[in-house]
Every structure is written in structure tokens, then in C-alpha cells.
JSON list of C-alpha atoms in Angstrom, two decimals:
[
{"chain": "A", "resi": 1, "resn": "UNK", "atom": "CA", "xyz": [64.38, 74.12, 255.70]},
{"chain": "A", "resi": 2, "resn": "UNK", "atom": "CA", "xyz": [68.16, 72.51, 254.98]},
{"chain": "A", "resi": 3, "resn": "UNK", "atom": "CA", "xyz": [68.25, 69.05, 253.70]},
{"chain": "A", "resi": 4, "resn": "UNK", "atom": "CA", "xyz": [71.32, 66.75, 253.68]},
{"chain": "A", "resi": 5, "resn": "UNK", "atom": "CA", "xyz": [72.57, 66.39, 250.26]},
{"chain": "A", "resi": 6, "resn": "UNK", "atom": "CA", "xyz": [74.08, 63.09, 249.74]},
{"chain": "A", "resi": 7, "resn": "UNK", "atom": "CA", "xyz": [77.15, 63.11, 248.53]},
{"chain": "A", "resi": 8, "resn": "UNK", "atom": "CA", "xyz": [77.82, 59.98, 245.69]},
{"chain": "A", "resi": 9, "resn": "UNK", "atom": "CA", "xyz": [81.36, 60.96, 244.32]},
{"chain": "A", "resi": 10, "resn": "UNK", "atom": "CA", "xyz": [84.68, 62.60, 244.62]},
{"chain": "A", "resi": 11, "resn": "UNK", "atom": "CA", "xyz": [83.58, 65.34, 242.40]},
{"chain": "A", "resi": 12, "resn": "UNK", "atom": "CA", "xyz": [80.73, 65.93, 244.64]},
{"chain": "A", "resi": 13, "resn": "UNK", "atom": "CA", "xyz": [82.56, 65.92, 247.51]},
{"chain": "A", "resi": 14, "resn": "UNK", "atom": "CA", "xyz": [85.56, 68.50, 245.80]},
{"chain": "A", "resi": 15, "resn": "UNK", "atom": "CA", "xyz": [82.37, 70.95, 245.13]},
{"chain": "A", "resi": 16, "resn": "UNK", "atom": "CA", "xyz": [81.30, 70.95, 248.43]},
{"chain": "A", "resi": 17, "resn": "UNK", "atom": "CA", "xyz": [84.87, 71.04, 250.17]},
{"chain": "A", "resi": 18, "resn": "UNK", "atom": "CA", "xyz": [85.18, 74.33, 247.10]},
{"chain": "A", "resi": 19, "resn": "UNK", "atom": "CA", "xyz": [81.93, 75.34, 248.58]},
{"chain": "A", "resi": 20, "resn": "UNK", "atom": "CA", "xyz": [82.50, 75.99, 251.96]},
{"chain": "A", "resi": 21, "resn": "UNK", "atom": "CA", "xyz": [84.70, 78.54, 251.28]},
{"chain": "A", "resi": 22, "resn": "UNK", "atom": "CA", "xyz": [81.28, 80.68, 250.81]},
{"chain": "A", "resi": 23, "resn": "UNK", "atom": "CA", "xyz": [79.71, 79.13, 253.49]},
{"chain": "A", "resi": 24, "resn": "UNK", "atom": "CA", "xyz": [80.51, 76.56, 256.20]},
{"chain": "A", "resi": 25, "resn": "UNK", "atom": "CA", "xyz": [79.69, 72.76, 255.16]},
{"chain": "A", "resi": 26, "resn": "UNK", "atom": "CA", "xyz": [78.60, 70.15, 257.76]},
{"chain": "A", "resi": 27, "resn": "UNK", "atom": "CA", "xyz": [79.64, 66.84, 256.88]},
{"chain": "A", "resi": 28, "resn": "UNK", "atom": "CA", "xyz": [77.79, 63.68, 258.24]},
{"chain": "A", "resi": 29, "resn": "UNK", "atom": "CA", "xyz": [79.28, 60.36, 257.63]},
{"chain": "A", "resi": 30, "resn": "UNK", "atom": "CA", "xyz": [76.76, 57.92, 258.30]},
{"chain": "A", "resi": 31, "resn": "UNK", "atom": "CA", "xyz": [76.91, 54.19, 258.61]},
{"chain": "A", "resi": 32, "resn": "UNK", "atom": "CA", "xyz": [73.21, 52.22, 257.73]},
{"chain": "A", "resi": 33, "resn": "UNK", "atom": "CA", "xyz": [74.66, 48.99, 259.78]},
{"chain": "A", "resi": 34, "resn": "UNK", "atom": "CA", "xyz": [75.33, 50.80, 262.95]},
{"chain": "A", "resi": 35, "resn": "UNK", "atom": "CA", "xyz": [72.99, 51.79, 266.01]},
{"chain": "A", "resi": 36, "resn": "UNK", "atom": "CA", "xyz": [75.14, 54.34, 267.43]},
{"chain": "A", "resi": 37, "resn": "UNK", "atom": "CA", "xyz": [75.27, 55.52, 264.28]},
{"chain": "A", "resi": 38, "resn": "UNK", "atom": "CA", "xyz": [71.10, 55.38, 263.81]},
{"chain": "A", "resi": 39, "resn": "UNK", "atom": "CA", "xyz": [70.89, 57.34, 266.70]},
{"chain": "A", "resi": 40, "resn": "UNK", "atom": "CA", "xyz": [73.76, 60.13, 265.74]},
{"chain": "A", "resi": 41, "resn": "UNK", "atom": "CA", "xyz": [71.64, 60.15, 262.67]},
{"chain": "A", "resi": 42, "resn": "UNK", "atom": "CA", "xyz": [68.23, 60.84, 264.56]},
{"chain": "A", "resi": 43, "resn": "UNK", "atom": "CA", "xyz": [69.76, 63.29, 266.49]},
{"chain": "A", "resi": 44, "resn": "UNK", "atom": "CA", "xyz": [71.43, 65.53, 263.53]},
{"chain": "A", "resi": 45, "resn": "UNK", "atom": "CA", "xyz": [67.63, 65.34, 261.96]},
{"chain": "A", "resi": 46, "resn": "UNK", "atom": "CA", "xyz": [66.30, 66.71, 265.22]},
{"chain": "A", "resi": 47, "resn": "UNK", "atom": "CA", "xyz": [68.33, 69.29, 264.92]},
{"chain": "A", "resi": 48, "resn": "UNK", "atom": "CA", "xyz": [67.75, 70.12, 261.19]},
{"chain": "A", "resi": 49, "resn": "UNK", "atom": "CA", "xyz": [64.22, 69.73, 262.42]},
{"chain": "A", "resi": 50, "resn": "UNK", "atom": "CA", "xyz": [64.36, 72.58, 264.71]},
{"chain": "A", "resi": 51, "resn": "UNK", "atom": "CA", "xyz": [65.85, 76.02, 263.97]},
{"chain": "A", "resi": 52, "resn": "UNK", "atom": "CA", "xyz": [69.31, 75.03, 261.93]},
{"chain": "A", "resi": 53, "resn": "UNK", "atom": "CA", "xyz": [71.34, 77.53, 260.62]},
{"chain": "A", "resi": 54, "resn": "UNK", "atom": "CA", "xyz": [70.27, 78.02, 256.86]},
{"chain": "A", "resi": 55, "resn": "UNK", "atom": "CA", "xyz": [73.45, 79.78, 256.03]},
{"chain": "A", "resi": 56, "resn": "UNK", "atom": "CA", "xyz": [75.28, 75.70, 256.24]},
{"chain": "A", "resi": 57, "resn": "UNK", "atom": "CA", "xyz": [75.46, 73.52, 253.85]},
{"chain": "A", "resi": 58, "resn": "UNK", "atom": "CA", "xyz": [74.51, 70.31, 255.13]},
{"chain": "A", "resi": 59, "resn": "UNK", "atom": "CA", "xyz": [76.27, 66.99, 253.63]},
{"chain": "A", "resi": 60, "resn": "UNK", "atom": "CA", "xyz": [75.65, 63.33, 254.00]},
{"chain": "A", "resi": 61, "resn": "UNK", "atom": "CA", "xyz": [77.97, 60.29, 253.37]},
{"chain": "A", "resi": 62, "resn": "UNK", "atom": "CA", "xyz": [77.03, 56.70, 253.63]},
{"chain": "A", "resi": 63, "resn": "UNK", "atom": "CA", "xyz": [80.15, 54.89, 254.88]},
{"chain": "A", "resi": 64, "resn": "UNK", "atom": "CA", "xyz": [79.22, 51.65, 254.05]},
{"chain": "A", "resi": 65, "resn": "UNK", "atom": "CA", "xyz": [77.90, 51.94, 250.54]},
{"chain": "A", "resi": 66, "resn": "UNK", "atom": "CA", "xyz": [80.30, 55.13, 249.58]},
{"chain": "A", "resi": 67, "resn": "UNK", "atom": "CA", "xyz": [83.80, 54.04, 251.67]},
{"chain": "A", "resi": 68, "resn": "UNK", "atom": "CA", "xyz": [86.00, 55.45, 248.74]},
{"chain": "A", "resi": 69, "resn": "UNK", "atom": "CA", "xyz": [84.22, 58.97, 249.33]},
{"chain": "A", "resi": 70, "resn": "UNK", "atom": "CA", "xyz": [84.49, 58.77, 252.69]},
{"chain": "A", "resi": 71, "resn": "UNK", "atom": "CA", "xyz": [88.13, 57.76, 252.71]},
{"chain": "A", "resi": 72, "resn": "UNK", "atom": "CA", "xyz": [88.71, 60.75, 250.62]},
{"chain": "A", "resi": 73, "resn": "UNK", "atom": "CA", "xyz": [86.91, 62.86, 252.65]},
{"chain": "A", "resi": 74, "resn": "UNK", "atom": "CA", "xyz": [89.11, 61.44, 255.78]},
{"chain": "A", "resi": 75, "resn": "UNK", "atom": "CA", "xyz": [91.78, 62.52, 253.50]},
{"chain": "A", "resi": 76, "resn": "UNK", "atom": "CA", "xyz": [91.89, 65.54, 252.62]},
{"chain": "A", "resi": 77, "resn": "UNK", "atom": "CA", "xyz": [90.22, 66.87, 255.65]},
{"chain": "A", "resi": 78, "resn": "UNK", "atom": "CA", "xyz": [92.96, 65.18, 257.81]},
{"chain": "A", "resi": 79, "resn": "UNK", "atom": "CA", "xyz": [90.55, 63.71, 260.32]},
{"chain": "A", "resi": 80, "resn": "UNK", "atom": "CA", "xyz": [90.98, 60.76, 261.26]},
{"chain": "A", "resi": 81, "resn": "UNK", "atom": "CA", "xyz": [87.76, 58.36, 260.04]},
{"chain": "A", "resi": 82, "resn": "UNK", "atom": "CA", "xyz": [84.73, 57.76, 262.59]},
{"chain": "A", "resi": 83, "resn": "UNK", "atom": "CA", "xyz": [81.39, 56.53, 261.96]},
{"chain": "A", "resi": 84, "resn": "UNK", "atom": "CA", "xyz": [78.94, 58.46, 262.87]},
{"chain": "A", "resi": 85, "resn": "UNK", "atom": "CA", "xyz": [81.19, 61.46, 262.66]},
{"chain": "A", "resi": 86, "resn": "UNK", "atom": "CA", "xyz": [80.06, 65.03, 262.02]},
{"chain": "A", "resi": 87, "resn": "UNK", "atom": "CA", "xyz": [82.78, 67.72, 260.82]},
{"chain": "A", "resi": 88, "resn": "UNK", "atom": "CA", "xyz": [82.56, 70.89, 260.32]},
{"chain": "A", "resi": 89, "resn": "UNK", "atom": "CA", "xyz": [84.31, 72.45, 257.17]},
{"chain": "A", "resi": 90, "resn": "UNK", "atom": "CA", "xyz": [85.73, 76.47, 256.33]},
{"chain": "A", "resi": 91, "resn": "UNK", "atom": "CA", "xyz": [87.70, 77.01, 254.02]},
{"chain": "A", "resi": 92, "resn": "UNK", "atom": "CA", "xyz": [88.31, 73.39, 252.60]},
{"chain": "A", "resi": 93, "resn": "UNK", "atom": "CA", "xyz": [89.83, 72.82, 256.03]},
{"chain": "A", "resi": 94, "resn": "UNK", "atom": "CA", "xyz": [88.18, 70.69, 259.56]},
{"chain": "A", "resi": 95, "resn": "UNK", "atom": "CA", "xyz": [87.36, 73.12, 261.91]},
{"chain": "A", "resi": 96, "resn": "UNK", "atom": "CA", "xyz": [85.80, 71.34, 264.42]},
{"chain": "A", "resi": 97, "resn": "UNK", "atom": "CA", "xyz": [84.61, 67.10, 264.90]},
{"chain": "A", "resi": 98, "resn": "UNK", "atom": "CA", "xyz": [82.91, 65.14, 266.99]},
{"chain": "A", "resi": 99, "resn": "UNK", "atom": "CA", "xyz": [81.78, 61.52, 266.70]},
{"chain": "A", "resi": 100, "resn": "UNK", "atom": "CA", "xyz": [79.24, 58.81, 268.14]},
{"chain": "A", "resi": 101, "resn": "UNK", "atom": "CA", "xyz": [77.49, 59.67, 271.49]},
{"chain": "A", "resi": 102, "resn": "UNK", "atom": "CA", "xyz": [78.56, 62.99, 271.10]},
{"chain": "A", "resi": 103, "resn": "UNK", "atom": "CA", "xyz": [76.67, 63.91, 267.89]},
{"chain": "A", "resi": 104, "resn": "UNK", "atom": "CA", "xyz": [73.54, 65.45, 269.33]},
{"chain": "A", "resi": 105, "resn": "UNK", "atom": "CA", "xyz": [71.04, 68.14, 268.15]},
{"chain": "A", "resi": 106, "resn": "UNK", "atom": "CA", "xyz": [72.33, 70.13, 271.15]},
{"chain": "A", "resi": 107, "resn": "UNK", "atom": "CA", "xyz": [76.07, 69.74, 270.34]},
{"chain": "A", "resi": 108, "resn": "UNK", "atom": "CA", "xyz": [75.20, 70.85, 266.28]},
{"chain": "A", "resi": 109, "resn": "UNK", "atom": "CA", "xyz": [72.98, 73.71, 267.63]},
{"chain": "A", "resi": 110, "resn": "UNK", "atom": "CA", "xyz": [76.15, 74.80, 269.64]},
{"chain": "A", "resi": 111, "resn": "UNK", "atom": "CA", "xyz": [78.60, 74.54, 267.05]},
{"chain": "A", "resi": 112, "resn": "UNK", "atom": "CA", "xyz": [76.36, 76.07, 264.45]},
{"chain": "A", "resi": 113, "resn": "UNK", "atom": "CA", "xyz": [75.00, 79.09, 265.74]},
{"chain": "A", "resi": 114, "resn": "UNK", "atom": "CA", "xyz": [78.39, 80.59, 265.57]}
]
């Protein structure tokens, strides 16, 4: 079953971006101080709890305690920053985002079966 791998630095986060040129990466940017974002969180686990694709790689960034990371993730995905925020990355590139209420294990099955 896919795990989120927590993603700690840039160089972490420049593998993964490299990465998803093999396979798609979803990114989860999470923040510990925020119910909406507990629940966005609770929801993505549902999902990875279920049937998730196994052919994404699934990424996790704490907002609070890793801001740079997420900044640069904001960056060079040109997406504007939310927290919770889930994006979904091709090709180093955003293909798709959504953010608070609208993060649910529904929405990610939907976007993920493709």
C-alpha cells in the first residue's frame, strides 16, 4: 500500500518533481495547526486507505515546520500556496489542484484513476 513520503528539503523535493516524469507525484501540503487542514489530511488517508493508485507517488509537506520547501514547491510549480492543498504533478509541471473542503478521498479517487 502507498505511503506519503515526507518531503524535508529542496533536494527532496527536486527528486520528486524529476520523478514524476516516470510517474505522476501527488503532493500534499499539510498544515499541523489547522482543522480544515486535519480533516483534508483524514480524508487523503481514507483514500490511500482504500484502493489508491500504486502507480503515484505520494508526497507530504508540513507547511508549518518546512515553509521554505513549501514556498519552493509553490514556486516552481506556479501554484499559488494553499494549506491543505493537494497537486497533482507530470512532468515537473501542476496538472491539476484543489485545496481545503475540496480535498476528499472521493475527489483524489477521481483525479487518480486516470
Amino acid at each position: 500500500m502507498p505511503e506519503w513520503k515526507r518531503i524535508v528539503s529542496k533536494e527532496e523535493l527536486s527528486a520528486l518533481l524529476t520523478r514524476s516524469a516516470e510517474q505522476p507525484v501527488l503532493l500534499f501540503k499539510h498544515s499541523t495547526r489547522c482543522p480544515i487542514s486535519a480533516e483534508a489530511y483524514r480524508e487523503a488517508e481514507a483514500y490511500l486507505s482504500q484502493t489508491p493508485n500504486e502507480q503515484v507517488t505520494y508526497g507530504l509537506i508540513y507547511v508549518v515546520e518546512e515553509r521554505e520547501i513549501s514556498n519552493e514547491a509553490a514556486d516552481k510549480l506556479r501554484v499559488k500556496h494553499e494549506s491543505p492543498q493537494a497537486i497533482l504533478v507530470k512532468n515537473g509541471q501542476a496538472v491539476w489542484n484543489t485545496s481545503h473542503s475540496r480535498i476528499t478521498a472521493d475527489a483524489l479517487e477521481e483525479v487518480l484513476s486516470n
